[in-house]
Coordinates of C-alpha atoms and ligand atoms in Angstrom, one line a residue:
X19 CA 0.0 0.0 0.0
X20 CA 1.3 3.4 -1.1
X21 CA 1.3 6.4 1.6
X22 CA -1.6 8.6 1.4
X23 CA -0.8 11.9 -1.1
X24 CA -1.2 14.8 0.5
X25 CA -0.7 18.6 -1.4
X26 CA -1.6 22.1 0.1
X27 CA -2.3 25.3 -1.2
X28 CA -0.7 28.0 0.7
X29 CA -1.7 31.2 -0.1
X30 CA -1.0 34.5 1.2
X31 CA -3.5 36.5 2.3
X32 CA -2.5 39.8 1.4
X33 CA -5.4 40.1 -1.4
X34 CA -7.9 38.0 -2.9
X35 CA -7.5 34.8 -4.3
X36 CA -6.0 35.5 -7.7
X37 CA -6.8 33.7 -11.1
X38 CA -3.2 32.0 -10.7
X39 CA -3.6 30.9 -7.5
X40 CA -7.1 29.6 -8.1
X41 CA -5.3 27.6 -10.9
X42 CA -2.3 26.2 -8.4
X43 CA -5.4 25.2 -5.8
X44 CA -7.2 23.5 -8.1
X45 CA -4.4 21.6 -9.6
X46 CA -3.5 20.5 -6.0
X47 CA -7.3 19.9 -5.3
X48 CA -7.1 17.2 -8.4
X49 CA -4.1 15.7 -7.7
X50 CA -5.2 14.9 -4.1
X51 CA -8.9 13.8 -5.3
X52 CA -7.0 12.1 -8.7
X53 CA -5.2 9.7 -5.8
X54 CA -7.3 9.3 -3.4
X55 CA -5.2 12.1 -0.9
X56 CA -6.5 15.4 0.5
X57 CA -5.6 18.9 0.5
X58 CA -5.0 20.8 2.9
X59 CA -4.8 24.4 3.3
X60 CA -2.1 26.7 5.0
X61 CA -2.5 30.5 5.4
X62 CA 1.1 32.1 5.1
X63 CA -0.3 34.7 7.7
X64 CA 3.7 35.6 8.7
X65 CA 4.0 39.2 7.2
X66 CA 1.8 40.6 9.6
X67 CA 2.0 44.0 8.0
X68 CA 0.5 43.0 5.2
X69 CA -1.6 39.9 5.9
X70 CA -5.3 41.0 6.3
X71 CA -8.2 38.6 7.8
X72 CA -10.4 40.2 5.3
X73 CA -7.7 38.6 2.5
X74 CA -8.0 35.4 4.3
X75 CA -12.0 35.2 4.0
X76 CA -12.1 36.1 0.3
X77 CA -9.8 33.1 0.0
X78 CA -11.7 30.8 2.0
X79 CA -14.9 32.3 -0.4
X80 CA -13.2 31.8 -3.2
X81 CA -12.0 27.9 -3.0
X82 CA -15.5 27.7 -1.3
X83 CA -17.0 29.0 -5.2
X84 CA -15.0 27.4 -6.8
X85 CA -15.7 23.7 -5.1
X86 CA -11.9 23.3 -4.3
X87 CA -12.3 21.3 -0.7
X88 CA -9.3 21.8 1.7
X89 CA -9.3 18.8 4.3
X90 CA -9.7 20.0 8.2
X91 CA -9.3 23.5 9.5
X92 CA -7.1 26.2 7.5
X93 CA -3.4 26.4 8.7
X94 CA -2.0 29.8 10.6
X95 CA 1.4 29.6 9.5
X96 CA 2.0 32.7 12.0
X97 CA 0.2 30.6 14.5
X98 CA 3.5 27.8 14.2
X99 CA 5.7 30.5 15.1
X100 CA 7.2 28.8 17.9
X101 CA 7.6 25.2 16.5
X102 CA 9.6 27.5 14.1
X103 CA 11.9 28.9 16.6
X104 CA 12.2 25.7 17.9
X105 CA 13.3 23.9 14.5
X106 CA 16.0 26.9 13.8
X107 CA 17.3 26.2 17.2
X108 CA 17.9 22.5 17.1
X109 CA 19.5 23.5 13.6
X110 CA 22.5 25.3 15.6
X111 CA 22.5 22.3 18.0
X112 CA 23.0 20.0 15.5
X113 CA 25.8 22.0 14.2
X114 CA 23.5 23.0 10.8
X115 CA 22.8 26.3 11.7
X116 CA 24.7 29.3 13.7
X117 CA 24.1 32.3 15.3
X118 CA 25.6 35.3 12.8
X119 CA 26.0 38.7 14.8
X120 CA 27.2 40.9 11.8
X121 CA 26.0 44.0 11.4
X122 CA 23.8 46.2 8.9
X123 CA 26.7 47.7 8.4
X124 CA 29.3 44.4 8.4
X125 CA 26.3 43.4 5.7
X126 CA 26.2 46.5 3.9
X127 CA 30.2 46.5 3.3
X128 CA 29.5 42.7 1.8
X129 CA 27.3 43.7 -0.3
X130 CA 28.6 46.5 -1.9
X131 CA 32.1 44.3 -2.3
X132 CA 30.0 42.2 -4.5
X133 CA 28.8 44.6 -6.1
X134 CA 32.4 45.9 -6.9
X135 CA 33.8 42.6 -8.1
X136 CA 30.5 41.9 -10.1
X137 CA 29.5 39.0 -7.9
X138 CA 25.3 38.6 -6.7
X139 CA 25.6 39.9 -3.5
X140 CA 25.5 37.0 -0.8
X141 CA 26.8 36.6 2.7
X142 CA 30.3 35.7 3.8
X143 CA 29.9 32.7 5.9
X144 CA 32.4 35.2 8.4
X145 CA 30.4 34.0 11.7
X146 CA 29.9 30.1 10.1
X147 CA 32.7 28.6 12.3
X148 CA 33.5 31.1 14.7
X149 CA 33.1 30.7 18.2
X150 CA 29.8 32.3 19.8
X151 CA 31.9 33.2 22.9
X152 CA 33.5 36.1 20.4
X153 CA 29.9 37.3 20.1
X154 CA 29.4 41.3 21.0
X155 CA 27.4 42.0 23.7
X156 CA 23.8 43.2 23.3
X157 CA 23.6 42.0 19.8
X158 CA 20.5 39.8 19.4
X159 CA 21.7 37.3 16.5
X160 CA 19.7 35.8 13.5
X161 CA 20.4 32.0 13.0
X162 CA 21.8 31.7 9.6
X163 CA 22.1 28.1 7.9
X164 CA 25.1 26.1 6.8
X165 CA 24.6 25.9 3.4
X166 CA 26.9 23.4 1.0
X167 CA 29.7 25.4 -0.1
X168 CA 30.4 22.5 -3.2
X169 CA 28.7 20.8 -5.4
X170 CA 25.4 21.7 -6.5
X171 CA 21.4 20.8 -4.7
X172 CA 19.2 19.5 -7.3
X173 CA 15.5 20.2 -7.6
X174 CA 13.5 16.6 -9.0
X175 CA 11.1 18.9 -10.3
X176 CA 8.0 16.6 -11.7
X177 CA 7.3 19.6 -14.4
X178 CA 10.7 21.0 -14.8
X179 CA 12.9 17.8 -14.5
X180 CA 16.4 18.2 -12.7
X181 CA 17.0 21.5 -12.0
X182 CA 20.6 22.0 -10.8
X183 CA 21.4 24.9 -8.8
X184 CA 25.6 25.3 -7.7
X185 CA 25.4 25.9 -4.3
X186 CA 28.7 28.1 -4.1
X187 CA 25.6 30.5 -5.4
X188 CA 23.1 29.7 -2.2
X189 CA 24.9 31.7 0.7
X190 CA 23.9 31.2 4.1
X191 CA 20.6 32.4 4.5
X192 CA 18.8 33.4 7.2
X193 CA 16.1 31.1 8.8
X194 CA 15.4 32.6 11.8
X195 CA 15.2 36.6 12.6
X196 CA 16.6 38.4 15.7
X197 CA 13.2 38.5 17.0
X198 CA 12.8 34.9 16.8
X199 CA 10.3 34.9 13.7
X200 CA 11.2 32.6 11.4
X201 CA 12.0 33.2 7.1
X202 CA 9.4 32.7 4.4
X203 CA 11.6 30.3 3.6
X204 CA 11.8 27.9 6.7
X205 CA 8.6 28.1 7.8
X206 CA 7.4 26.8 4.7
X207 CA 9.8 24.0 5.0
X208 CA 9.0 23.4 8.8
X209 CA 5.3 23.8 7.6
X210 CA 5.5 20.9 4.7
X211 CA 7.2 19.3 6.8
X212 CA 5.0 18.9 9.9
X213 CA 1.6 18.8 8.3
X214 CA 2.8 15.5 6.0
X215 CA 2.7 17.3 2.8
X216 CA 4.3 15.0 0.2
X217 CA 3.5 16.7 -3.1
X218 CA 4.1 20.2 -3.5
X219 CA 2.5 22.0 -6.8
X220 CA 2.7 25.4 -7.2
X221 CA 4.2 28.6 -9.7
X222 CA 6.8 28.3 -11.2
X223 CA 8.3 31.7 -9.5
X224 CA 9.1 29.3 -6.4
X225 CA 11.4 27.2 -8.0
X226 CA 14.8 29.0 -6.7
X227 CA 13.3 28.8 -3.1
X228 CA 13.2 25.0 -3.8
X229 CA 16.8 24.6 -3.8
X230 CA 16.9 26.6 -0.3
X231 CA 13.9 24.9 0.8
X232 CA 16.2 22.1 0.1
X233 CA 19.0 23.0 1.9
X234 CA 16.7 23.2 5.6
X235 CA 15.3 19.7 4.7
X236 CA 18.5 18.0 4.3
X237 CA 20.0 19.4 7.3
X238 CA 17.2 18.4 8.9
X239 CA 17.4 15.0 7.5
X240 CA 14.1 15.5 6.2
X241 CA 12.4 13.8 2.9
X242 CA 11.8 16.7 0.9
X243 CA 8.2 16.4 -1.1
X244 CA 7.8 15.4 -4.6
X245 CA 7.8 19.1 -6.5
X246 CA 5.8 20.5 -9.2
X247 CA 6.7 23.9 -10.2
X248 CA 4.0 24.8 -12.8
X249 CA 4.9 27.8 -14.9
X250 CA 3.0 30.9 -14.8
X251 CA -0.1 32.0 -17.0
X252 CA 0.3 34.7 -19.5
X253 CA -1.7 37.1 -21.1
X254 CA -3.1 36.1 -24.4
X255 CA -0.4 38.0 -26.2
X256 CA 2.3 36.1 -24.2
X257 CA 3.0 39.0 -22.1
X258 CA 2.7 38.6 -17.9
X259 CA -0.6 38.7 -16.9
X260 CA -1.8 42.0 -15.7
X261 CA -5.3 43.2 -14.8
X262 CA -5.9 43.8 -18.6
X263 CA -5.5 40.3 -19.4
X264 CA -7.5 38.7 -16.6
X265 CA -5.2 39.1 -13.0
X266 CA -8.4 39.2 -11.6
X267 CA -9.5 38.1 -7.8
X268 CA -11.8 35.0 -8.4
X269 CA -14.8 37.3 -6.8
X270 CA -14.3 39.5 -9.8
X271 CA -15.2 36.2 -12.4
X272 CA -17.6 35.5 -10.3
X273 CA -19.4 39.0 -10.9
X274 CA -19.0 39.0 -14.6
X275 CA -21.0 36.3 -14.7
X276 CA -19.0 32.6 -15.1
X277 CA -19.9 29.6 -13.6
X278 CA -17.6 28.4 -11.2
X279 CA -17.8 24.5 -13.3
X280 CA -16.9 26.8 -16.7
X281 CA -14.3 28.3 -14.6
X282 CA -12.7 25.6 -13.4
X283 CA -12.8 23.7 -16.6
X284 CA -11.2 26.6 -18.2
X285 CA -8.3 26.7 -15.5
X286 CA -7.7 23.0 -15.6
X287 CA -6.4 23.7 -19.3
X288 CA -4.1 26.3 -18.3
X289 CA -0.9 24.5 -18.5
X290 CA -2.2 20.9 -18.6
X291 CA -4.0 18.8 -21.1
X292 CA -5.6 15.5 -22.0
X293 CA -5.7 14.9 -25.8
X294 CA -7.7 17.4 -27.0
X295 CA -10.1 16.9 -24.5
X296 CA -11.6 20.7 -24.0
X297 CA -14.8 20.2 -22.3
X298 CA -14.3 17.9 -19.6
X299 CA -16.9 17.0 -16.6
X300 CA -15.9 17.2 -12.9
X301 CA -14.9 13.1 -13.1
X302 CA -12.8 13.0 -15.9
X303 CA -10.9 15.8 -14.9
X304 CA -10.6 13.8 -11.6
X305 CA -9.8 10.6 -13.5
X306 CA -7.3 12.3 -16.0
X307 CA -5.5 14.6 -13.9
X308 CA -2.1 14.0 -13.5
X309 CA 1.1 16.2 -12.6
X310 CA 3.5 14.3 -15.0
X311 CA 1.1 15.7 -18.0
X312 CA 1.4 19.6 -17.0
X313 CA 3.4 21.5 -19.7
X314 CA 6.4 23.2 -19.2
X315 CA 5.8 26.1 -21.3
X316 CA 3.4 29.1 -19.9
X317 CA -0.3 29.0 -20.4
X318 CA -2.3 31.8 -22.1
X319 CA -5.1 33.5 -20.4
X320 CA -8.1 34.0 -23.5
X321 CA -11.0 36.0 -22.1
X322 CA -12.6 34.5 -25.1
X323 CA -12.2 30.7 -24.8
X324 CA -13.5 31.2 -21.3
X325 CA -16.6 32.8 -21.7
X326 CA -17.3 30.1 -24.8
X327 CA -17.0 27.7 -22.6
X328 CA -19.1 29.6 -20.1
X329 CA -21.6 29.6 -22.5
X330 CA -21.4 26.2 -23.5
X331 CA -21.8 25.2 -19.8
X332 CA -25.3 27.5 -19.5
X333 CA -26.6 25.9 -22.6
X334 CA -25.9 22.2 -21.7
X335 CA -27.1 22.7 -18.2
X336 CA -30.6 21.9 -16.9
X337 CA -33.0 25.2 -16.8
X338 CA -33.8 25.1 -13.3
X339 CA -30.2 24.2 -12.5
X340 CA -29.1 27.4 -14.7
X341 CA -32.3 29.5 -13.1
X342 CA -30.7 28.6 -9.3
X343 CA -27.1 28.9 -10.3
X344 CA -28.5 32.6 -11.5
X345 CA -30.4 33.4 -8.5
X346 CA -27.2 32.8 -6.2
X347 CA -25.3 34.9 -8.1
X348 CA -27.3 37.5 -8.4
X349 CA -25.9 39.4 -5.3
X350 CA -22.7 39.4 -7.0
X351 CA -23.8 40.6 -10.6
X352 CA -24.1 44.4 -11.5
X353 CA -27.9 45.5 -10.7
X354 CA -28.5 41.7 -9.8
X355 CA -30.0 43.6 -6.7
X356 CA -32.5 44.9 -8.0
X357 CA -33.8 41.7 -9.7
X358 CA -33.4 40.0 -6.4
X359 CA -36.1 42.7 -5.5
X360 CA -38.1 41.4 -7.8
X361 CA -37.7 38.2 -7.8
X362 CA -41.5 36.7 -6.9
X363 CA -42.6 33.6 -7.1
X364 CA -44.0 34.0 -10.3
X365 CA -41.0 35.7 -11.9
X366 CA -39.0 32.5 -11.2
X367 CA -41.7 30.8 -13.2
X368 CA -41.6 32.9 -16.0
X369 CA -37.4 32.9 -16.2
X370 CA -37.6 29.6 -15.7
X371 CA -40.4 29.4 -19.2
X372 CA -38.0 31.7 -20.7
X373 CA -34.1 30.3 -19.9
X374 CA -34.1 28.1 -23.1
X375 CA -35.1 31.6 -25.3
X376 CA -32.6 33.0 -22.4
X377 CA -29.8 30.8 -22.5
X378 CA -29.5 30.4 -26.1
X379 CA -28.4 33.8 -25.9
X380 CA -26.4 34.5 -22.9
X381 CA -22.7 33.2 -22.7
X382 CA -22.1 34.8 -18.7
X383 CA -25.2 35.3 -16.0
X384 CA -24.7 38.8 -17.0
X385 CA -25.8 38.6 -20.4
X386 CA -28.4 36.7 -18.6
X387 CA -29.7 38.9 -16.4
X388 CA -29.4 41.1 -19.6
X389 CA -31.8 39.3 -21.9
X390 CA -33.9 38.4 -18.5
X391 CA -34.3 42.3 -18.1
X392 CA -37.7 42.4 -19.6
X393 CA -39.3 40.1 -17.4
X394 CA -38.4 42.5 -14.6
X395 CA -39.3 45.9 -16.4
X396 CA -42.2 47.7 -15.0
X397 CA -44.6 49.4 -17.7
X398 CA -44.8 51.7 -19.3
X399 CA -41.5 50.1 -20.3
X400 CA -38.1 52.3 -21.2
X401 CA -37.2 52.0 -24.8
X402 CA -33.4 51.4 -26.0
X403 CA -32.1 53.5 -29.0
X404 CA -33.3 50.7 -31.4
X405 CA -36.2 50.0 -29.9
X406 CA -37.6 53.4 -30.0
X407 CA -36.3 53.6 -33.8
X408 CA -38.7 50.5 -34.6
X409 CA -41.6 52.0 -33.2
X410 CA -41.9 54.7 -35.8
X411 CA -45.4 55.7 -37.1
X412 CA -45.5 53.1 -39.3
X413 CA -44.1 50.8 -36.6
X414 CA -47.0 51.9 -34.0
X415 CA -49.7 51.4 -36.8
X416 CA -48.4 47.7 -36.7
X417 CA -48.3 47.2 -33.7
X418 CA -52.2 48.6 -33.2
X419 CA -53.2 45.7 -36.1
X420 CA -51.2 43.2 -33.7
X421 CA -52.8 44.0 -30.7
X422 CA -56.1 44.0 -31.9
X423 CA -55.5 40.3 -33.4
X424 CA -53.8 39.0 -30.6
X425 CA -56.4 40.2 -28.6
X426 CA -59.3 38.1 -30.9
X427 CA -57.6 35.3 -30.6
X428 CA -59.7 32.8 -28.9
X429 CA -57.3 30.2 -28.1
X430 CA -55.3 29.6 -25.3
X431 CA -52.5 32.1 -24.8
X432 CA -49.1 30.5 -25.9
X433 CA -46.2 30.7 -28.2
X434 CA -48.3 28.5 -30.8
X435 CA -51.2 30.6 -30.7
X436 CA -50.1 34.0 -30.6
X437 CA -48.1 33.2 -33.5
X438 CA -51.1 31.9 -35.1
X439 CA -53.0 35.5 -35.1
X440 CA -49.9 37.3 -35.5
X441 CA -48.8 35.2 -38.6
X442 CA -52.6 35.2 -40.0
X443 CA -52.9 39.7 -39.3
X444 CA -49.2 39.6 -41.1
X445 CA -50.4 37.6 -44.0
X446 CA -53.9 39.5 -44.9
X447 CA -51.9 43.0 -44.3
X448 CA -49.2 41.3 -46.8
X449 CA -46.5 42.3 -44.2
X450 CA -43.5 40.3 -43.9
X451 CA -43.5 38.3 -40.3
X452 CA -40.3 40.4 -39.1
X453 CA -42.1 43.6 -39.8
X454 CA -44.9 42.6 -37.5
X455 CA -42.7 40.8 -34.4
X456 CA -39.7 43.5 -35.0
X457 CA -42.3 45.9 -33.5
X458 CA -44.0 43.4 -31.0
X459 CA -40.5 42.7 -29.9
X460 CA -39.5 46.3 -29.3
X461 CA -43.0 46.9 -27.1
X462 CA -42.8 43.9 -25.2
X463 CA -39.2 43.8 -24.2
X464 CA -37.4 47.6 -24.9
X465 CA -35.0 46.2 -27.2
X466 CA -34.3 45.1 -30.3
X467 CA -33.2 41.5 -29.8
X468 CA -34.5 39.4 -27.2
X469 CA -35.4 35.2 -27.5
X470 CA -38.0 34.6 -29.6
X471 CA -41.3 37.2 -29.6
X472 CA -43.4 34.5 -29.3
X473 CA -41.7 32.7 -26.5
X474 CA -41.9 36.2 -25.0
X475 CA -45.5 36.3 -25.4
X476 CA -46.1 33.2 -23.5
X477 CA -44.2 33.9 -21.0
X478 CA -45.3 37.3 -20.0
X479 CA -48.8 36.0 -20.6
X480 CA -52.2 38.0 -21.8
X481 CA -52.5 40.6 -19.5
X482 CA -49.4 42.0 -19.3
X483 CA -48.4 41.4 -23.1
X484 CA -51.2 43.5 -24.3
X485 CA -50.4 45.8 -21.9
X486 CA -47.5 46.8 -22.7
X487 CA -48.3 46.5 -26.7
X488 CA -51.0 49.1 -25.9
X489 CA -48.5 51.4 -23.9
X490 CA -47.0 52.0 -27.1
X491 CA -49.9 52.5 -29.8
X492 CA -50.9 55.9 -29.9
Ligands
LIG14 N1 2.6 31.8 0.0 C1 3.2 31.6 -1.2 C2 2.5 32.4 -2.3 O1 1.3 32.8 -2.1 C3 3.2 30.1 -1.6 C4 4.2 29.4 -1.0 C5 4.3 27.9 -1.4 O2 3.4 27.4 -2.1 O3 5.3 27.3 -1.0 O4 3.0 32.6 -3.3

């Protein structure tokens, strides 16, 4: 029996979760459900300056949205500040680590020597084998650790392959402040460590910290994890992503309308593939999912792919599915407020009789709530630009023919039969059908394109269509 995987995510909550690191959970999320592990989740809550609890909930939200389960309660990583002391201390008692007593301005003279002779600017080793009793009074030390001076560490990366890094270029860093707070880098390590991780995916802009990362495990005599450095999305034009391109919170995807599914099946093809596999159902990307099939080279953020696939995911889903995912996102969508207002029992009905006129022409909620707009209008209704061009003279003398044969007709009131009188005044006038429902369309709905008039008609229902067809007749 194989040892249970487990992965983390472990952001930093210093802003929302990001599109990238929505991408690094989920690929952690799929590795641990692709073998049967769990993920956990760490909250790298050290900078205290800059970590915010705020941050940390719209983090928690966002996995939450997105489906991406984390196994037990979050990790404080500033709440393991004294297991990290304790770690950099056993270092120097195991002869790994020392206590360095230089100064900022012993440090200072370093660096500016390297910069002289053209070398990165890294630490001397001066206070690596001296003894502490030549340490200056009142000086509180960092612990610094012994890094290998020959050879070179090597990272197994699982994306990257061997990545070799000389370590006469890793100096020895610090690990532990003089206030007794650890590094990013070793509590990371002590972190990993504790909590049992044994896969460790994440961007690509870590993998220099692996080799140092490295360093602390092997003088710990630690098994470092299996890594996956997974190289960063780009902008569609290849450049770094910036807000332009989609470097957006989750939250912010989630008000312009995508479905967290469509989201995450986008994602999932960010930097790993299946065939040609593009549409892919929350099993297969479970079944599929492996870290050996990432790609090395950077993904491509396309604004456009995504919100096809959005839309692909509205049309395939069940209506009342689509009409619930809708209503909980209203409170996140621009004027979705308002329709929350609104939203009566019968209104659901009637979206719900609409969303397959709705959905056939909606590729985010937004463009939803859009098209849904004229369910929620209140008469007399406001006219767009178009609209109001179609209801000309001419167009209102339709319209008055219309009403008058939609109101004759005898049968029940549905698409069928209001097309029936509509087609039937349309023929004896000798009017083309589109000059008839172009009209109908602009005083039932305030625009020029909507789902189907009829559809429209049924769904609004007798009262209320005539109604508004009479608001606009003369
Ligand atoms: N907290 C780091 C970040 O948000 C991740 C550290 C890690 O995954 O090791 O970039």
């Amino acid at each position: 029996m194989t040892d249970t995987i487990v992965t983390r995510f472990a952001p930093s909550p210093t802003g929302y979760l990001h599109i990238g690191g929505a991408r690094t959970a989920l690929f952690n999320w799929l590795y641990a459900r692709h073998t049967g592990g769990k993920m956990l989740l760490r909250i790298e809550d050290t900078d205290r300056e800059r970590s915010t609890d705020a941050a940390t909930a719209a983090i928690l939200d966002g996995l939450t949205w997105l489906g991406l389960h984390w196994e037990g309660e979050p990790i404080s990583q500033f709440g393991r500040a004294e297991r990290h002391r304790d770690v950099g201390e056993e270092l120097v008692r195991l002869g790994k680590a020392y206590y360095c007593y230089a100064s900022q301005a012993e440090l200072e003279e370093m660096r500016e020597k390297a910069r002289a002779e053209g070398r990165p600017p890294r630490y001397d080793g001066r206070w690596r084998d001296r003894d502490p009793s030549e340490a200056p009074a009142g000086v509180k030390p960092v612990i610094r650790i012994k890094a290998p001076r020959e050879g070179e560490t090597i990272v197994r990366d699982r994306v990257q392959g061997d990545v070799r890094f000389p370590n006469k270029d890793l100096d020895d860093f610090i690990i532990l402040r003089s206030d007794g707070t650890p590094t990013y880098m070793h509590a990371v390590v002590v972190d990993d460590h504790d909590m049992g991780v044994t896969h460790i995916i994440r961007g690509d802009d870590h993998l220099t910290n692996a080799a140092r990362q490295t360093v602390i495990y092997d003088a710990m005599g630690w098994e470092v994890p299996v890594m996956a450095h997974i190289p960063l999305i780009h902008g569609a034009d290849g450049a770094k992503l910036s807000k332009r391109h989609g470097a957006l919170g989750v939250e912010a995807y989630r008000a312009m309308g995508y479905l967290p599914a469509a989201l995450r099946n986008y994602l999932v093809r960010l930097g790993w593939s299946h065939g040609d596999d593009e549409v892919m159902s929350l099993d297969d990307m479970i079944r599929w999912f492996d870290v050996d099939d990432i790609n090395k080279g950077a993904a491509r953020f396309d604004f456009q792919k995504l919100e096809a696939l959005n839309g692909l995911y509205m049309r395939k889903m069940d209506d009342a599915e689509l009409l619930d995912a809708f209503i909980v996102t209203l409170p996140y969508l621009p004027g979705g407020d308002e329709i929350l207002k609104r939203l009566t029992d019968d209104r659901k009905a009637q979206l719900l009789a609409a969303m397959p006129g709705l959905k056939e022409r909606a590729k985010t909620l937004v463009e939803l709530a859009d098209g849904a707009g004229f369910l929620f209008a209140e008469r007399p209704l406001p006219m767009d630009e178009k609209a109001a061009a179609l209801l000309d003279a001419n167009g209102r003398s339709v319209l008055a023919g219309a009403h008058a044969a939609l109101e004759g007709t005898q049968e029940p009131w549905s698409a069928a039969s209001t097309e029936a009188a509509v087609r039937a005044f349309a023929t004896e006038k000798g009017l083309k059908l589109g000059a008839v429902a172009q009209p109908l369309r602009a005083a039932l709905t305030g625009k020029a394109t909507s789902p189907g008039v009829f559809d429209v008609l049924a769904v609004l229902g007798r009262d209320e269509s005539l109604g508004r067809i009479r608001d606009k007749i003369d």
